[in-house]
Coordinates of C-alpha atoms in Angstrom, one line a residue:
M1 CA 101.2 104.3 96.1
R2 CA 99.2 105.0 92.8
R3 CA 97.7 107.4 94.5
K4 CA 100.9 108.2 96.6
I5 CA 102.4 109.2 93.0
E6 CA 99.6 110.6 91.2
S7 CA 99.4 113.2 94.1
L8 CA 102.9 114.4 93.7
T9 CA 102.9 114.7 89.9
Q10 CA 99.7 116.7 90.2
K11 CA 101.9 119.2 92.6
R12 CA 105.1 119.0 90.5
Q13 CA 103.1 120.1 87.6
E14 CA 102.0 122.3 89.4
L15 CA 104.8 123.6 90.7
E16 CA 106.3 124.0 87.2
K17 CA 103.5 126.0 86.0
E18 CA 103.8 128.3 88.8
F19 CA 108.1 128.6 87.9
Q20 CA 107.2 129.0 84.0
Q21 CA 104.8 132.1 85.2
R22 CA 107.1 133.5 87.1
L23 CA 109.5 133.1 84.7
Q24 CA 107.9 135.1 82.3
K25 CA 107.4 137.6 85.2
L26 CA 110.5 138.1 85.0
K27 CA 111.6 138.5 81.6
K28 CA 109.1 141.0 80.8
T29 CA 110.4 143.0 84.2
V30 CA 114.0 142.6 82.4
S31 CA 112.8 143.9 79.1
S32 CA 111.4 147.2 80.5
I33 CA 115.0 147.6 82.2
S34 CA 117.1 150.5 80.1
P35 CA 119.6 151.8 83.0
S36 CA 122.3 153.0 79.9
E37 CA 119.9 155.7 78.3
A38 CA 118.8 156.8 82.0
Y39 CA 122.0 157.6 82.9
A40 CA 123.2 158.7 78.9
N41 CA 119.7 161.1 79.6
L42 CA 120.6 162.0 83.4
N43 CA 124.3 162.7 81.9
Q44 CA 123.0 164.9 79.1
Q45 CA 121.2 167.3 81.7
L46 CA 124.2 167.6 83.2
S47 CA 126.2 168.9 80.8
S48 CA 123.6 171.1 79.9
L49 CA 123.8 172.6 82.9
L50 CA 127.2 172.8 83.3
E51 CA 127.9 174.6 80.4
T52 CA 125.1 177.5 80.9
S53 CA 126.6 177.1 85.0
S54 CA 129.4 178.5 83.1
S55 CA 128.4 181.1 81.1
S56 CA 125.9 182.6 84.1
K57 CA 128.0 185.6 83.7
K58 CA 126.4 186.3 80.2
I59 CA 123.2 185.6 81.1
F60 CA 123.0 188.3 83.8
K61 CA 123.9 190.1 81.2
K62 CA 120.6 189.8 79.1
K63 CA 117.6 190.1 80.9
Q64 CA 116.7 188.1 84.4
S65 CA 113.3 186.7 82.8
R66 CA 115.5 185.2 79.9
K67 CA 117.9 184.1 82.2
D68 CA 115.1 182.0 85.0
F69 CA 113.8 180.5 82.0
S70 CA 116.8 179.4 80.5
L71 CA 117.5 177.7 84.1
L72 CA 114.5 176.2 84.8
A73 CA 114.1 174.7 82.0
L74 CA 117.5 172.8 82.7
L75 CA 116.4 172.0 86.2
K76 CA 112.8 170.3 84.5
N77 CA 114.7 168.5 82.4
L78 CA 117.7 167.0 84.8
V79 CA 114.5 166.0 87.5
Q80 CA 112.5 164.0 85.2
A81 CA 116.1 162.4 83.9
Q82 CA 116.3 161.4 88.0
E83 CA 112.9 160.4 88.1
K84 CA 113.8 158.2 84.5
I85 CA 117.0 156.7 86.8
H86 CA 114.7 156.5 90.0
E87 CA 111.8 154.7 88.3
Q88 CA 115.2 152.1 86.4
N89 CA 116.2 151.0 89.6
E90 CA 112.5 150.4 91.0
K91 CA 112.5 147.8 88.3
I92 CA 116.1 146.6 89.2
I93 CA 115.1 145.9 93.0
A94 CA 112.0 144.6 91.7
A95 CA 114.5 142.1 89.4
L96 CA 116.1 140.9 91.8
S97 CA 113.2 140.1 94.3
Q98 CA 111.7 137.8 92.1
I99 CA 114.6 136.7 90.7
D100 CA 114.9 135.5 94.6
D101 CA 111.4 133.8 94.3
L102 CA 112.1 132.5 91.4
F103 CA 115.4 130.8 92.9
L104 CA 112.9 129.0 95.8
R105 CA 110.7 127.9 93.3
F106 CA 112.9 126.2 91.2
Q107 CA 115.0 124.5 94.5
N108 CA 110.9 123.8 95.0
L109 CA 110.2 122.2 92.5
V110 CA 113.7 120.4 92.5
D111 CA 112.6 118.7 95.3
A112 CA 108.9 117.7 94.1
K113 CA 110.6 116.2 91.3
D114 CA 112.7 114.0 93.2
Q115 CA 110.0 113.3 95.8
E116 CA 108.4 112.1 92.9
W117 CA 111.3 109.8 90.9
D118 CA 112.1 108.6 94.6
A119 CA 108.1 107.2 95.1
L120 CA 108.4 105.9 91.1
S121 CA 111.0 104.3 92.2
S122 CA 109.6 102.9 95.5
N123 CA 106.6 101.5 93.7
H124 CA 109.1 99.8 90.7
V125 CA 111.4 97.6 93.2
G126 CA 107.9 96.7 95.2
L127 CA 106.7 95.4 92.1
I128 CA 109.8 93.4 91.2
F129 CA 110.1 92.5 94.8
K130 CA 106.2 91.1 94.7
S131 CA 106.8 89.5 91.6
L132 CA 110.1 87.6 93.2
E133 CA 107.3 86.9 96.2
W134 CA 104.4 85.4 93.7
R135 CA 107.9 83.3 91.5
V136 CA 108.9 81.6 95.1
E137 CA 105.6 80.6 96.3
K138 CA 104.2 79.8 93.6
L139 CA 107.5 77.4 93.0
A140 CA 106.5 76.4 97.2
V141 CA 103.2 74.7 95.4
E142 CA 105.0 73.6 92.6
T143 CA 107.7 71.5 94.6
Q144 CA 104.8 70.7 97.4
D145 CA 102.8 69.1 94.5
A146 CA 105.9 67.1 93.6
K147 CA 106.6 65.9 96.8
L148 CA 102.6 64.3 97.1
L149 CA 103.6 63.5 93.3
V150 CA 106.4 61.1 94.0
K151 CA 104.6 60.0 97.1
K152 CA 101.4 59.3 95.0
L153 CA 103.8 57.5 92.1
Y154 CA 105.3 55.0 95.5
F155 CA 101.5 54.3 96.4
L156 CA 100.7 53.5 93.7
R157 CA 103.2 51.1 92.2
D158 CA 102.8 49.2 95.5
K159 CA 98.8 49.1 94.8
L160 CA 99.8 47.7 91.0
D161 CA 102.2 45.3 93.4
A162 CA 99.2 43.8 95.1
L163 CA 97.8 43.6 92.2
I164 CA 99.7 41.8 90.0
Q165 CA 100.3 39.2 93.2
E166 CA 96.7 39.6 93.4
L167 CA 96.3 38.7 90.2
S168 CA 99.1 35.5 90.4
A169 CA 96.8 34.3 93.2
H170 CA 92.9 34.5 91.4
E171 CA 94.3 34.1 87.8
S172 CA 92.6 36.8 87.0
K173 CA 92.4 39.9 85.1
S174 CA 90.1 42.4 86.4
L175 CA 90.3 44.1 88.9
S176 CA 87.6 43.8 92.3
T177 CA 85.8 46.4 92.6
T178 CA 87.0 47.6 96.4
T179 CA 90.4 47.7 94.8
S180 CA 89.7 49.9 91.9
H181 CA 87.4 52.8 94.0
Q182 CA 90.8 52.8 96.5
I183 CA 92.7 53.7 93.2
L184 CA 90.3 56.1 92.0
N185 CA 89.3 57.5 95.4
S186 CA 92.7 58.1 95.8
L187 CA 93.9 59.5 92.6
K188 CA 91.0 62.1 93.0
D189 CA 92.1 62.5 96.5
A190 CA 95.5 63.3 95.5
A191 CA 94.1 65.4 92.3
Y192 CA 92.2 67.7 94.7
V193 CA 95.2 68.2 97.4
S194 CA 97.3 69.7 94.2
F195 CA 94.5 71.8 93.7
E196 CA 94.6 72.9 97.3
N197 CA 98.2 73.9 97.1
R198 CA 97.8 75.9 93.5
F199 CA 95.2 78.1 94.6
R200 CA 94.7 77.9 98.6
G201 CA 97.7 79.1 99.4
D202 CA 101.0 78.8 101.4
E203 CA 100.6 76.9 104.6
A204 CA 102.2 79.8 106.7
Q205 CA 99.9 82.5 104.7
V206 CA 97.1 80.3 105.7
K207 CA 98.6 80.0 109.0
E208 CA 98.4 83.9 109.1
E209 CA 95.0 84.1 108.4
L210 CA 93.6 81.5 110.3
S211 CA 95.6 82.9 113.7
R212 CA 92.5 85.1 114.1
Y213 CA 90.5 82.2 115.9
Q214 CA 92.7 81.0 117.6
D215 CA 91.8 83.2 121.1
F216 CA 87.7 82.2 120.5
F217 CA 89.0 78.2 122.2
E218 CA 91.3 78.9 125.6
R219 CA 90.8 74.8 126.8
G220 CA 89.2 71.7 126.4
K221 CA 89.2 69.5 122.8
V222 CA 88.8 71.5 119.8
V223 CA 88.0 69.5 116.2
D224 CA 88.9 70.7 112.6
L225 CA 86.2 69.2 110.2
G226 CA 87.4 69.2 107.2
C227 CA 90.8 69.6 108.7
G228 CA 93.2 69.3 104.9
R229 CA 97.0 69.8 105.6
G230 CA 96.1 71.1 109.4
E231 CA 97.3 74.9 109.7
F232 CA 94.9 75.5 112.9
L233 CA 95.7 72.5 113.8
E234 CA 99.3 73.0 114.1
I235 CA 97.9 76.4 115.8
L236 CA 96.4 74.9 118.7
Q237 CA 98.7 72.6 119.6
E238 CA 101.5 75.5 119.4
K239 CA 99.2 76.8 121.7
G240 CA 99.0 74.0 124.4
I241 CA 95.8 72.8 123.4
E242 CA 94.4 69.8 122.2
A243 CA 93.2 69.3 118.5
E244 CA 92.6 66.8 116.1
G245 CA 91.0 66.7 112.3
I246 CA 89.1 65.2 110.5
D247 CA 88.9 64.6 106.9
L248 CA 87.9 62.1 104.2
N249 CA 91.0 63.3 102.0
Q250 CA 93.4 60.2 102.6
E251 CA 96.3 62.1 101.3
M252 CA 95.1 65.1 103.8
V253 CA 95.5 62.7 106.4
E254 CA 98.3 61.2 105.9
Y255 CA 100.1 64.9 105.7
C256 CA 98.8 65.7 108.7
R257 CA 100.2 62.7 110.5
E258 CA 103.4 62.9 109.0
K259 CA 103.7 66.8 110.8
S260 CA 102.8 64.6 114.2
L261 CA 99.2 65.6 114.5
T262 CA 95.9 64.4 115.6
C263 CA 94.1 63.3 112.4
H264 CA 91.2 61.3 111.6
Q265 CA 89.7 60.0 108.1
D266 CA 86.6 59.6 108.1
D267 CA 83.5 61.1 106.9
L268 CA 82.4 64.7 109.6
L269 CA 78.9 63.6 110.3
A270 CA 79.6 59.8 110.8
W271 CA 82.9 61.0 113.0
L272 CA 80.9 63.6 115.1
V273 CA 77.6 61.3 115.6
N274 CA 79.9 58.6 117.3
Q275 CA 81.5 61.2 119.4
P276 CA 80.0 61.8 123.7
D277 CA 77.6 64.2 124.0
E278 CA 79.2 67.3 125.6
S279 CA 82.4 66.3 125.0
L280 CA 84.2 69.2 122.4
A281 CA 84.6 72.2 124.0
G282 CA 85.2 74.1 120.4
I283 CA 84.4 73.0 116.7
F284 CA 86.1 74.7 114.1
S285 CA 85.8 74.6 110.0
S286 CA 87.2 76.6 107.5
Q287 CA 86.4 76.5 103.8
V288 CA 84.5 73.2 104.2
I289 CA 80.6 74.3 104.2
E290 CA 80.1 75.5 101.0
H291 CA 81.0 71.9 99.9
L292 CA 78.4 70.2 102.0
P293 CA 74.0 69.2 100.4
P294 CA 72.2 71.7 102.8
S295 CA 69.9 67.9 104.4
Y296 CA 74.0 67.3 105.3
L297 CA 75.1 70.6 106.7
R298 CA 71.5 70.8 108.7
Q299 CA 72.3 67.4 109.9
L300 CA 75.9 68.6 110.8
I301 CA 74.6 71.5 112.9
Q302 CA 72.1 69.4 114.8
Q303 CA 74.8 67.0 115.6
A304 CA 77.4 69.7 116.6
Y305 CA 75.0 71.4 119.0
F306 CA 75.0 68.6 121.3
K307 CA 78.4 67.3 120.8
L308 CA 79.4 70.7 122.2
A309 CA 79.8 71.3 125.5
P310 CA 78.6 74.3 127.8
G311 CA 80.3 77.5 127.1
G312 CA 81.6 75.9 123.6
K313 CA 82.0 77.3 120.6
I314 CA 81.5 76.6 116.5
I315 CA 82.9 78.5 114.0
L316 CA 82.7 78.4 110.1
E317 CA 84.6 79.8 108.4
T318 CA 83.1 79.6 104.3
I319 CA 83.2 82.7 101.3
N320 CA 81.4 85.6 101.5
P321 CA 78.8 85.4 98.8
T322 CA 77.4 89.2 99.0
S323 CA 81.4 89.7 97.7
V324 CA 81.3 89.6 94.3
F325 CA 85.4 88.9 94.0
A326 CA 85.0 86.2 96.3
L327 CA 81.4 84.9 94.4
V328 CA 83.8 85.0 91.0
Q329 CA 87.1 84.9 91.0
I330 CA 86.7 82.3 94.5
Y331 CA 83.8 80.9 94.8
F332 CA 83.5 79.7 91.0
L333 CA 87.4 78.0 90.9
D334 CA 86.7 75.3 92.9
F335 CA 84.0 73.3 91.0
S336 CA 83.0 71.0 94.3
H337 CA 81.4 73.6 96.3
S338 CA 77.5 72.3 96.7
Q339 CA 76.5 76.1 97.7
P340 CA 77.1 79.5 98.7
I341 CA 76.2 80.2 102.4
H342 CA 75.1 83.5 103.2
P343 CA 76.9 85.4 106.2
L344 CA 73.7 86.1 108.2

């Protein structure tokens, strides 16, 4: 849109410059026109001719040469006066033609200005709507964060009730190591879900981006490693394909189950190892492998090779580190990233 506006502005400026040049030319032409002077001169010559004609009898009485000289001089002046009249008429015709041309260019200039203003208005309205859409998306993310926070508060309340009962039963003021780890892990999971909601994008937007991969999977069981909020699981489910999700994040797993998606809370490699060989038609993972240590990732890919059925497909989507924008604005935004994975 910005380039279009710049192009329209340049076109309008060129038309304005051309219009001003034509206007100055017309003013110069009009200033050189003086028909009243030419007509006065013609009338004067005609009057002189009439006077000469009325006194022709006297002229004939004089010498013939003198009479001829007088008539020739009058006729010459008359011709010159007529030429001046003709010249003035030509200038008037040229001026009228320039006025017609100027009017046409004025119309073109008005049209160009209208197009420029329409583009500016459309761009302004577009920016307003884009800003509103961004605010709506932000509000939706914050609403989702609030819902998850409420759920987490209820979860922590239940945990605290259980701890109070445990303390009362054992008459101890210290928490068990297992329970402490559970609470810390739960808080970490909730924090990452909030981060994902804020920076990953709206679920509908993510589904639209992931829909490009659905045609690679047509039948059989497909597993989504690190399924997150379950966007790709929903795509496969809507397509009628058997799909299961695996994620270590308890909050993500519970959220997927609330959407009636099949999801397991487990370590990705551990879950894959426990699957029968050649039992999977497809393995999918989006924005996950950059979180994994190199040795873990190698083992994961090796296991995927054995677990895929003949003709099965594996798709591992990750951030493109060859893009400076993706590296700076996306990869380094998440501290849980282990290392970038080159697309080759």
